C-alpha cells in the first residue's frame, strides 16, 4: 500500500508588521477590543508591489528544500487561496512559472478549509499512484481586499497575509509508518452568504464589477460574526472526532492539535469542549491574524521548526470557514 508522507514544510510572511495600534489610526477600534475578541495582536501585510506568488514561492521553496528535493522533482501543485492574484488563471500558475517545468497546477477555493481540502486532494493523488510528490500551498493576501475603515472593522482587524506549504510524498517502504491517516471534508452551502465577498461576480450585469458595486462596498467581505462563531465551535469538534475515528486514533494519543487560526476564543472553546490540554495545542494568530488557507500550513511549519512535531508524532488538524466549509485530518509524521 502506498502511504502519503509529509516530508517538507515552509512558511513566509511579508516583513511589514501592522499592530492593533496601527489599525487604531485607520478606524474606530482599539487594541483592547481586538485582543479580547480575537486574541490577535498584530498581522503582516504585503509591501507595495509584493504579489501573492512572491509569498507562495518563498514558502514553497522552503518546503521543497526541507524535503531534500529540487523544484523539478515536484509532480503537481495544489494551491489553496480565496485571494487569487488574478481572476484567472489561478495563483498556482504564477507559482509554477517561478518553480519551472510543466507540472500540472491548480487553485482550490474552499476558504479557511482550503488547506485541508487540498491535503485531501494531495493524499488521494499520492495514494492512487497518480503523482509521487505533490506540493500543497496555502497563500493569502487579504490586506488588499478588506475595508480598512470603521465600516469594515469587524472583518478587517481579523485578517493578515501569509503563505504556508508542505510536500506530500508517496512512501511504500514496508517498515515505514508515516502517513496522512485520514482527511474528512464537509460543507453547507446554505450559509454561503453568512461570510462572503460577492463582487466581482459573473452574476452581475453588464459587468462583474461596476462603480456602483464599489461604492456600495460589495467587493469587501461581509460576515455575520456571531453566526460564524457558533457554527465553528459546533462543527470543529464534530469533524475532529470523525477524523480520529476514521484514522483509528484515540484522542489521548494525539501529540498536537492544530486548529485554524481565525480566533483564539474559538480555539479555546473547542479545546475546552474536547478536554484537550493547552500544552497539546498551539496558536499563532496573535502574530499573524487569520491567514485563511495559509493558517494551518504556517502553523505546521512553525511547529516543525520548533520541534513540537517530530517523526512519529500524531498531529490532528481542524478548520472551519466560509462556505460554510469545515474539515479535519490526522497525520502520523
Ligand atoms: N473594533 C471595535 N469595535 C468593533 C469592531 C472592531 N474591530 N468590530 C465590531 N465592533 C463593535 C460592533 O459594532 C458592536 O458594537 P455595538 O454593540 O455598539 O453594536 C460590538 O463591537 C460587538 O460586535 P459583535 O459583532 O457583537 O462582536 P462579537 O463579540 O461577536 O465579536 C467577532 C466579533 C470577533 C468577529 C466574532 O463574532 C468572531 O470571532 N466571529 C467568528 C469570526 C470567524 O471565525 N471568521 C472567520 C472564518 S474566516 C474564513 O473562512 C474566511
CSV table of C-alpha atoms and ligand atoms in Angstrom, one decimal:
chain,number,residue,atom,x,y,z
A,1,UNK,CA,0.0,0.0,0.0
A,2,UNK,CA,1.3,3.5,-0.8
A,3,UNK,CA,1.3,5.8,2.1
A,4,UNK,CA,1.3,9.6,1.8
A,5,UNK,CA,4.0,11.2,3.9
A,6,UNK,CA,4.6,14.9,4.7
A,7,UNK,CA,8.3,15.4,4.0
A,8,UNK,CA,8.8,19.1,3.9
A,9,UNK,CA,7.2,22.3,5.4
A,10,UNK,CA,7.7,26.0,4.8
A,11,UNK,CA,6.1,29.4,5.5
A,12,UNK,CA,6.6,33.0,4.7
A,13,UNK,CA,5.0,36.3,5.9
A,14,UNK,CA,5.8,39.8,4.5
A,15,UNK,CA,8.1,42.0,6.6
A,16,UNK,CA,5.6,44.7,7.2
A,17,UNK,CA,4.0,44.3,10.6
A,18,UNK,CA,0.7,46.0,11.3
A,19,UNK,CA,-0.2,46.2,15.0
A,20,UNK,CA,-3.6,46.8,16.5
A,21,UNK,CA,-2.4,50.2,17.5
A,22,UNK,CA,-1.6,50.9,13.8
A,23,UNK,CA,-5.2,49.9,12.9
A,24,UNK,CA,-6.5,52.4,15.5
A,25,UNK,CA,-5.1,55.2,13.2
A,26,UNK,CA,-7.3,53.9,10.3
A,27,UNK,CA,-10.6,53.1,12.0
A,28,UNK,CA,-12.5,53.4,15.3
A,29,UNK,CA,-11.2,50.3,17.0
A,30,UNK,CA,-8.9,49.5,19.9
A,31,UNK,CA,-6.1,47.2,20.8
A,32,UNK,CA,-8.1,46.0,23.7
A,33,UNK,CA,-11.2,45.2,21.7
A,34,UNK,CA,-9.2,43.2,19.1
A,35,UNK,CA,-7.2,41.2,21.7
A,36,UNK,CA,-10.2,40.5,23.8
A,37,UNK,CA,-12.5,39.3,21.0
A,38,UNK,CA,-9.9,37.5,18.8
A,39,UNK,CA,-6.5,37.2,20.6
A,40,UNK,CA,-4.9,38.9,17.6
A,41,UNK,CA,-2.1,41.4,18.4
A,42,UNK,CA,-0.6,42.1,15.0
A,43,UNK,CA,-0.6,40.8,11.4
A,44,UNK,CA,1.7,41.1,8.4
A,45,UNK,CA,0.7,43.0,5.2
A,46,UNK,CA,2.4,42.9,1.8
A,47,UNK,CA,4.6,45.8,0.8
A,48,UNK,CA,3.5,47.8,-2.3
A,49,UNK,CA,4.4,45.6,-5.4
A,50,UNK,CA,4.6,42.3,-3.4
A,51,UNK,CA,2.5,39.6,-5.0
A,52,UNK,CA,0.7,36.5,-3.7
A,53,UNK,CA,3.0,34.4,-5.8
A,54,UNK,CA,6.0,36.0,-4.0
A,55,UNK,CA,4.7,34.7,-0.7
A,56,UNK,CA,3.8,31.3,-2.2
A,57,UNK,CA,7.2,30.9,-3.8
A,58,UNK,CA,9.1,31.7,-0.6
A,59,UNK,CA,7.0,29.2,1.4
A,60,UNK,CA,7.1,26.6,-1.4
A,61,UNK,CA,10.9,26.8,-1.9
A,62,UNK,CA,11.4,26.3,1.9
A,63,UNK,CA,9.1,23.2,1.9
A,64,UNK,CA,10.8,21.7,-1.1
A,65,UNK,CA,14.3,22.3,0.4
A,66,UNK,CA,13.1,20.9,3.7
A,67,UNK,CA,12.0,17.7,1.9
A,68,UNK,CA,15.5,17.4,0.4
A,69,UNK,CA,14.1,17.9,-3.1
A,70,UNK,CA,14.7,20.2,-6.1
A,71,UNK,CA,11.7,22.1,-7.6
A,72,UNK,CA,11.8,19.9,-10.7
A,73,UNK,CA,11.1,16.8,-8.6
A,74,UNK,CA,7.6,18.1,-7.8
A,75,UNK,CA,4.9,16.3,-9.9
A,76,UNK,CA,1.8,18.5,-9.1
A,77,UNK,CA,1.0,21.8,-7.3
A,78,UNK,CA,-2.3,22.4,-5.4
A,79,UNK,CA,-2.7,25.9,-4.2
A,80,UNK,CA,-5.5,26.9,-1.8
A,81,UNK,CA,-6.5,30.5,-1.8
A,82,UNK,CA,-9.5,32.8,-1.6
A,83,UNK,CA,-7.5,35.8,-2.6
A,84,UNK,CA,-6.0,34.9,-6.0
A,85,UNK,CA,-3.5,37.1,-7.8
A,86,UNK,CA,-5.8,37.4,-10.8
A,87,UNK,CA,-9.4,36.5,-11.8
A,88,UNK,CA,-7.8,33.7,-13.8
A,89,UNK,CA,-5.6,31.8,-14.1
A,90,UNK,CA,-5.0,30.8,-10.5
A,91,UNK,CA,-2.1,31.9,-8.4
A,92,UNK,CA,-0.8,28.3,-8.8
A,93,UNK,CA,0.1,29.1,-12.4
A,94,UNK,CA,2.3,32.1,-11.4
A,95,UNK,CA,3.9,29.9,-8.8
A,96,UNK,CA,4.5,27.2,-11.3
A,97,UNK,CA,6.2,29.6,-13.7
A,98,UNK,CA,8.7,30.5,-10.9
A,99,UNK,CA,9.4,26.9,-10.0
A,100,UNK,CA,9.9,25.9,-13.6
A,101,UNK,CA,8.8,22.9,-15.7
A,102,UNK,CA,5.3,21.9,-16.9
A,103,UNK,CA,3.8,20.1,-14.0
A,104,UNK,CA,0.0,20.4,-13.5
A,105,UNK,CA,-1.2,23.0,-11.1
A,106,UNK,CA,-4.5,24.4,-10.0
A,107,UNK,CA,-6.1,26.6,-7.3
A,108,UNK,CA,-8.6,25.2,-4.8
A,109,UNK,CA,-11.1,27.6,-3.3
A,110,UNK,CA,-12.5,26.4,0.0
A,111,UNK,CA,-11.6,29.4,2.1
A,112,UNK,CA,-10.3,28.7,5.6
A,113,UNK,CA,-10.8,25.0,5.0
A,114,UNK,CA,-8.8,25.2,1.7
A,115,UNK,CA,-5.6,23.8,3.0
A,116,UNK,CA,-7.3,20.7,4.5
A,117,UNK,CA,-9.3,20.2,1.3
A,118,UNK,CA,-6.0,20.4,-0.7
A,119,UNK,CA,-4.4,18.0,1.7
A,120,UNK,CA,-7.2,15.6,0.9
A,121,UNK,CA,-6.6,16.0,-2.8
A,122,UNK,CA,-2.9,15.5,-2.5
A,123,UNK,CA,-3.4,12.4,-0.3
A,124,UNK,CA,-5.7,10.9,-2.9
A,125,UNK,CA,-3.3,11.7,-5.8
A,126,UNK,CA,-0.4,10.1,-3.9
A,127,UNK,CA,-2.3,7.0,-2.6
A,128,UNK,CA,-3.8,6.3,-6.0
A,129,UNK,CA,-0.3,6.4,-7.6
A,130,UNK,CA,-1.1,9.3,-9.9
A,131,UNK,CA,1.6,11.5,-8.5
A,132,UNK,CA,4.6,10.8,-6.3
A,133,UNK,CA,5.3,14.3,-5.0
A,134,UNK,CA,2.6,16.9,-4.5
A,135,UNK,CA,3.3,20.5,-3.4
A,136,UNK,CA,0.4,21.9,-1.3
A,137,UNK,CA,0.4,25.6,-0.7
A,138,UNK,CA,-1.9,27.9,1.2
A,139,UNK,CA,-1.5,31.5,0.2
A,140,UNK,CA,-3.5,34.6,1.1
A,141,UNK,CA,-3.1,38.4,0.5
A,142,UNK,CA,-6.1,39.7,2.5
A,143,UNK,CA,-4.8,43.2,3.1
A,144,UNK,CA,-5.7,44.5,-0.4
A,145,UNK,CA,-9.2,43.1,-0.1
A,146,UNK,CA,-10.5,44.3,3.2
A,147,UNK,CA,-12.3,47.6,4.2
A,148,UNK,CA,-9.8,49.3,6.4
A,149,UNK,CA,-12.3,51.9,7.6
A,150,UNK,CA,-14.7,51.8,10.6
A,151,UNK,CA,-17.4,50.4,8.4
A,152,UNK,CA,-15.3,47.3,7.7
A,153,UNK,CA,-13.7,46.9,11.1
A,154,UNK,CA,-15.5,43.8,12.2
A,155,UNK,CA,-13.7,41.8,9.5
A,156,UNK,CA,-10.7,43.9,8.7
A,157,UNK,CA,-9.0,43.6,12.0
A,158,UNK,CA,-9.0,39.8,11.9
A,159,UNK,CA,-7.1,39.1,8.7
A,160,UNK,CA,-3.4,39.0,7.7
A,161,UNK,CA,-1.2,38.0,4.7
A,162,UNK,CA,1.0,34.9,4.6
A,163,UNK,CA,1.8,31.6,2.9
A,164,UNK,CA,2.5,28.1,4.1
A,165,UNK,CA,3.5,25.0,2.2
A,166,UNK,CA,4.1,21.3,2.6
A,167,UNK,CA,5.4,18.5,0.3
A,168,UNK,CA,3.4,15.2,0.3
A,169,UNK,CA,5.3,12.2,-1.0
A,170,UNK,CA,4.5,8.6,-1.8
A,171,UNK,CA,6.1,6.1,0.5
A,172,UNK,CA,5.9,2.3,0.0
A,173,UNK,CA,8.6,1.3,2.5
A,174,UNK,CA,7.1,-1.7,4.2
A,175,UNK,CA,8.7,-0.7,7.5
A,176,UNK,CA,7.5,3.0,7.3
A,177,UNK,CA,4.6,4.3,9.3
A,178,UNK,CA,4.4,8.0,8.3
A,179,UNK,CA,1.0,8.7,6.7
A,180,UNK,CA,-1.9,11.1,6.3
A,181,UNK,CA,-4.2,8.7,8.1
A,182,UNK,CA,-7.5,10.5,7.4
A,183,UNK,CA,-9.0,13.6,5.9
A,184,UNK,CA,-12.7,14.4,6.4
A,185,UNK,CA,-14.4,17.2,4.5
A,186,UNK,CA,-17.8,18.9,4.9
A,187,UNK,CA,-19.7,21.8,3.5
A,188,UNK,CA,-23.1,23.6,4.0
A,189,UNK,CA,-23.7,25.9,1.1
A,190,UNK,CA,-26.9,27.2,2.5
A,191,UNK,CA,-24.8,29.5,4.7
A,192,UNK,CA,-22.6,30.8,1.8
A,193,UNK,CA,-23.7,34.3,2.3
A,194,UNK,CA,-23.0,34.5,6.0
A,195,UNK,CA,-19.4,35.2,5.2
A,196,UNK,CA,-18.6,36.2,1.6
A,197,UNK,CA,-17.3,38.7,-0.9
A,198,UNK,CA,-20.0,38.9,-3.6
A,199,UNK,CA,-18.2,41.1,-6.2
A,200,UNK,CA,-16.6,40.9,-8.7
A,201,UNK,CA,-19.0,38.1,-9.7
A,202,UNK,CA,-20.2,36.8,-13.1
A,203,UNK,CA,-23.8,37.1,-11.9
A,204,UNK,CA,-23.5,40.9,-12.1
A,205,UNK,CA,-24.5,42.6,-15.3
A,206,UNK,CA,-23.5,44.1,-17.6
A,207,UNK,CA,-20.0,43.6,-16.0
A,208,UNK,CA,-18.7,41.7,-13.0
A,209,UNK,CA,-17.6,44.8,-11.2
A,210,UNK,CA,-19.2,48.3,-11.5
A,211,UNK,CA,-18.6,51.7,-9.9
A,212,UNK,CA,-21.9,51.2,-8.1
A,213,UNK,CA,-20.8,47.9,-6.6
A,214,UNK,CA,-17.6,49.5,-5.4
A,215,UNK,CA,-19.4,52.5,-4.0
A,216,UNK,CA,-21.7,50.1,-2.1
A,217,UNK,CA,-18.6,48.3,-0.8
A,218,UNK,CA,-19.8,45.0,-2.1
A,219,UNK,CA,-16.3,44.0,-3.1
A,220,UNK,CA,-15.4,43.7,0.5
A,221,UNK,CA,-16.0,40.8,2.8
A,222,UNK,CA,-19.2,40.7,4.8
A,223,UNK,CA,-19.6,38.4,7.8
A,224,UNK,CA,-22.2,37.6,10.4
A,225,UNK,CA,-19.6,37.1,13.1
A,226,UNK,CA,-21.6,35.6,15.9
A,227,UNK,CA,-23.3,33.1,13.5
A,228,UNK,CA,-19.9,32.0,12.1
A,229,UNK,CA,-18.6,31.7,15.6
A,230,UNK,CA,-21.5,29.4,16.7
A,231,UNK,CA,-21.1,27.1,13.8
A,232,UNK,CA,-17.3,27.0,14.0
A,233,UNK,CA,-17.4,25.8,17.6
A,234,UNK,CA,-20.0,23.1,16.8
A,235,UNK,CA,-18.5,21.8,13.6
A,236,UNK,CA,-14.9,21.7,14.5
A,237,UNK,CA,-15.3,19.1,17.4
A,238,UNK,CA,-17.6,17.0,15.2
A,239,UNK,CA,-15.0,16.9,12.3
A,240,UNK,CA,-12.1,16.3,14.7
A,241,UNK,CA,-13.8,13.3,16.3
A,242,UNK,CA,-14.8,11.9,12.9
A,243,UNK,CA,-11.2,12.2,11.6
A,244,UNK,CA,-9.8,10.5,14.7
A,245,UNK,CA,-12.4,7.6,14.3
A,246,UNK,CA,-11.5,7.2,10.6
A,247,UNK,CA,-7.8,7.1,11.5
A,248,UNK,CA,-8.3,4.7,14.3
A,249,UNK,CA,-6.5,7.0,16.7
A,250,UNK,CA,-7.7,7.7,20.3
A,251,UNK,CA,-7.8,11.3,21.3
A,252,UNK,CA,-5.2,10.9,24.2
A,253,UNK,CA,-2.7,9.5,21.6
A,254,UNK,CA,-2.7,12.8,19.7
A,255,UNK,CA,0.5,14.7,20.4
A,256,UNK,CA,-0.6,18.0,18.8
A,257,UNK,CA,-3.9,19.6,17.9
A,258,UNK,CA,-3.7,22.3,15.2
A,259,UNK,CA,-6.8,24.5,14.7
A,260,UNK,CA,-7.5,27.1,12.0
A,261,UNK,CA,-6.3,30.4,13.2
A,262,UNK,CA,-9.5,32.6,13.0
A,263,UNK,CA,-9.9,33.5,16.6
A,264,UNK,CA,-8.3,32.4,19.9
A,265,UNK,CA,-11.7,32.3,21.6
A,266,UNK,CA,-13.0,29.7,19.0
A,267,UNK,CA,-9.9,27.6,19.6
A,268,UNK,CA,-10.1,27.8,23.4
A,269,UNK,CA,-13.8,26.9,23.2
A,270,UNK,CA,-13.1,23.8,21.1
A,271,UNK,CA,-10.1,22.7,23.2
A,272,UNK,CA,-12.2,23.1,26.4
A,273,UNK,CA,-15.2,21.3,25.0
A,274,UNK,CA,-13.0,18.4,24.0
A,275,UNK,CA,-10.9,18.5,27.1
A,276,UNK,CA,-7.7,19.0,25.2
A,277,UNK,CA,-4.9,20.2,27.5
A,278,UNK,CA,-3.4,23.6,26.5
A,279,UNK,CA,0.1,22.1,26.1
A,280,UNK,CA,-1.2,20.0,23.2
A,281,UNK,CA,-2.4,23.0,21.2
A,282,UNK,CA,-0.6,25.9,19.6
A,283,UNK,CA,-1.7,29.2,18.1
A,284,UNK,CA,0.0,31.9,16.1
A,285,UNK,CA,-3.0,34.2,15.2
A,286,UNK,CA,-1.6,36.5,17.9
A,287,UNK,CA,1.3,37.3,15.5
A,288,UNK,CA,-0.3,36.7,12.0
A,289,UNK,CA,-4.1,37.2,12.3
A,290,UNK,CA,-6.3,34.9,10.3
A,291,UNK,CA,-4.4,33.9,7.1
A,292,UNK,CA,-7.3,31.6,5.9
A,293,UNK,CA,-5.9,28.8,3.7
A,294,UNK,CA,-2.4,29.6,4.8
A,295,UNK,CA,-3.0,29.5,8.6
A,296,UNK,CA,-2.7,25.7,9.1
A,297,UNK,CA,0.4,25.1,6.9
A,298,UNK,CA,2.1,28.2,8.6
A,299,UNK,CA,1.3,26.6,12.0
A,300,UNK,CA,2.7,23.2,10.8
A,301,UNK,CA,5.9,24.9,9.6
A,302,UNK,CA,6.5,26.7,12.9
A,303,UNK,CA,5.7,23.5,14.9
A,304,UNK,CA,8.2,21.6,12.9
A,305,UNK,CA,10.9,24.3,13.1
A,306,UNK,CA,10.4,24.5,16.9
A,307,UNK,CA,10.4,20.7,17.4
A,308,UNK,CA,6.8,20.3,18.5
A,309,UNK,CA,6.3,17.9,15.6
A,310,UNK,CA,8.9,15.1,15.3
A,311,UNK,CA,9.0,11.9,13.3
A,312,UNK,CA,6.3,9.6,14.7
A,313,UNK,CA,4.2,12.5,16.2
A,314,UNK,CA,0.4,12.2,15.8
A,315,UNK,CA,-1.0,15.5,14.6
A,316,UNK,CA,-4.7,16.4,14.3
A,317,UNK,CA,-5.7,19.5,12.3
A,318,UNK,CA,-9.2,21.0,12.1
A,319,UNK,CA,-10.6,24.1,10.3
A,320,UNK,CA,-13.8,25.9,9.6
A,321,UNK,CA,-14.5,28.7,7.2
A,322,UNK,CA,-16.7,30.5,4.7
A,323,UNK,CA,-18.9,28.3,2.5
A,324,UNK,CA,-19.6,27.1,5.2
A,325,UNK,CA,-16.8,24.5,4.9
A,326,UNK,CA,-15.1,22.5,7.6
A,327,UNK,CA,-12.5,19.7,7.6
A,328,UNK,CA,-10.2,17.7,9.8
A,329,UNK,CA,-7.2,15.5,9.2
A,330,UNK,CA,-5.0,13.2,11.2
A,331,UNK,CA,-1.3,12.7,10.3
A,332,UNK,CA,1.4,10.4,11.6
A,333,UNK,CA,4.6,12.2,10.9
B,1,LIG,N1,-13.4,47.4,16.9
B,1,LIG,C1,-14.2,47.9,17.8
B,1,LIG,N2,-15.5,47.6,17.9
B,1,LIG,C2,-16.0,46.7,17.0
B,1,LIG,C3,-15.1,46.1,16.0
B,1,LIG,C4,-13.8,46.5,16.0
B,1,LIG,N3,-12.9,46.0,15.1
B,1,LIG,N4,-15.9,45.3,15.2
B,1,LIG,C5,-17.1,45.4,15.7
B,1,LIG,N5,-17.2,46.2,16.7
B,1,LIG,C6,-18.3,46.6,17.6
B,1,LIG,C7,-19.6,46.3,16.9
B,1,LIG,O1,-20.0,47.3,16.1
B,1,LIG,C8,-20.6,46.1,18.1
B,1,LIG,O2,-20.9,47.3,18.6
B,1,LIG,P1,-22.4,47.6,19.1
B,1,LIG,O3,-22.6,46.7,20.3
B,1,LIG,O4,-22.4,49.1,19.5
B,1,LIG,O5,-23.3,47.3,18.0
B,1,LIG,C9,-19.7,45.5,19.2
B,1,LIG,O6,-18.3,45.7,18.7
B,1,LIG,C10,-19.9,44.0,19.3
B,1,LIG,O7,-19.8,43.4,18.0
B,1,LIG,P2,-20.1,41.9,17.7
B,1,LIG,O8,-20.1,41.6,16.3
B,1,LIG,O9,-21.4,41.5,18.5
B,1,LIG,O10,-18.9,41.3,18.5
B,1,LIG,P3,-18.6,39.8,18.8
B,1,LIG,O11,-18.4,39.6,20.2
B,1,LIG,O12,-19.5,38.8,18.0
B,1,LIG,O13,-17.1,39.6,18.1
B,1,LIG,C11,-16.0,38.7,16.2
B,1,LIG,C12,-16.9,39.8,16.8
B,1,LIG,C13,-14.7,38.8,16.9
B,1,LIG,C14,-15.9,38.9,14.7
B,1,LIG,C15,-16.7,37.3,16.5
B,1,LIG,O14,-18.0,37.3,16.1
B,1,LIG,C16,-16.0,36.2,15.8
B,1,LIG,O15,-14.9,35.8,16.1
B,1,LIG,N6,-16.6,35.5,14.8
B,1,LIG,C17,-16.0,34.5,14.1
B,1,LIG,C18,-15.1,35.0,13.1
B,1,LIG,C19,-14.5,34.0,12.2
B,1,LIG,O16,-14.1,32.9,12.7
B,1,LIG,N7,-14.4,34.3,10.9
B,1,LIG,C20,-13.8,33.5,10.1
B,1,LIG,C21,-13.6,32.3,9.4
B,1,LIG,S1,-12.8,33.1,8.2
B,1,LIG,C22,-12.9,32.4,6.7
B,1,LIG,O17,-13.3,31.3,6.5
B,1,LIG,C23,-12.5,33.3,5.7
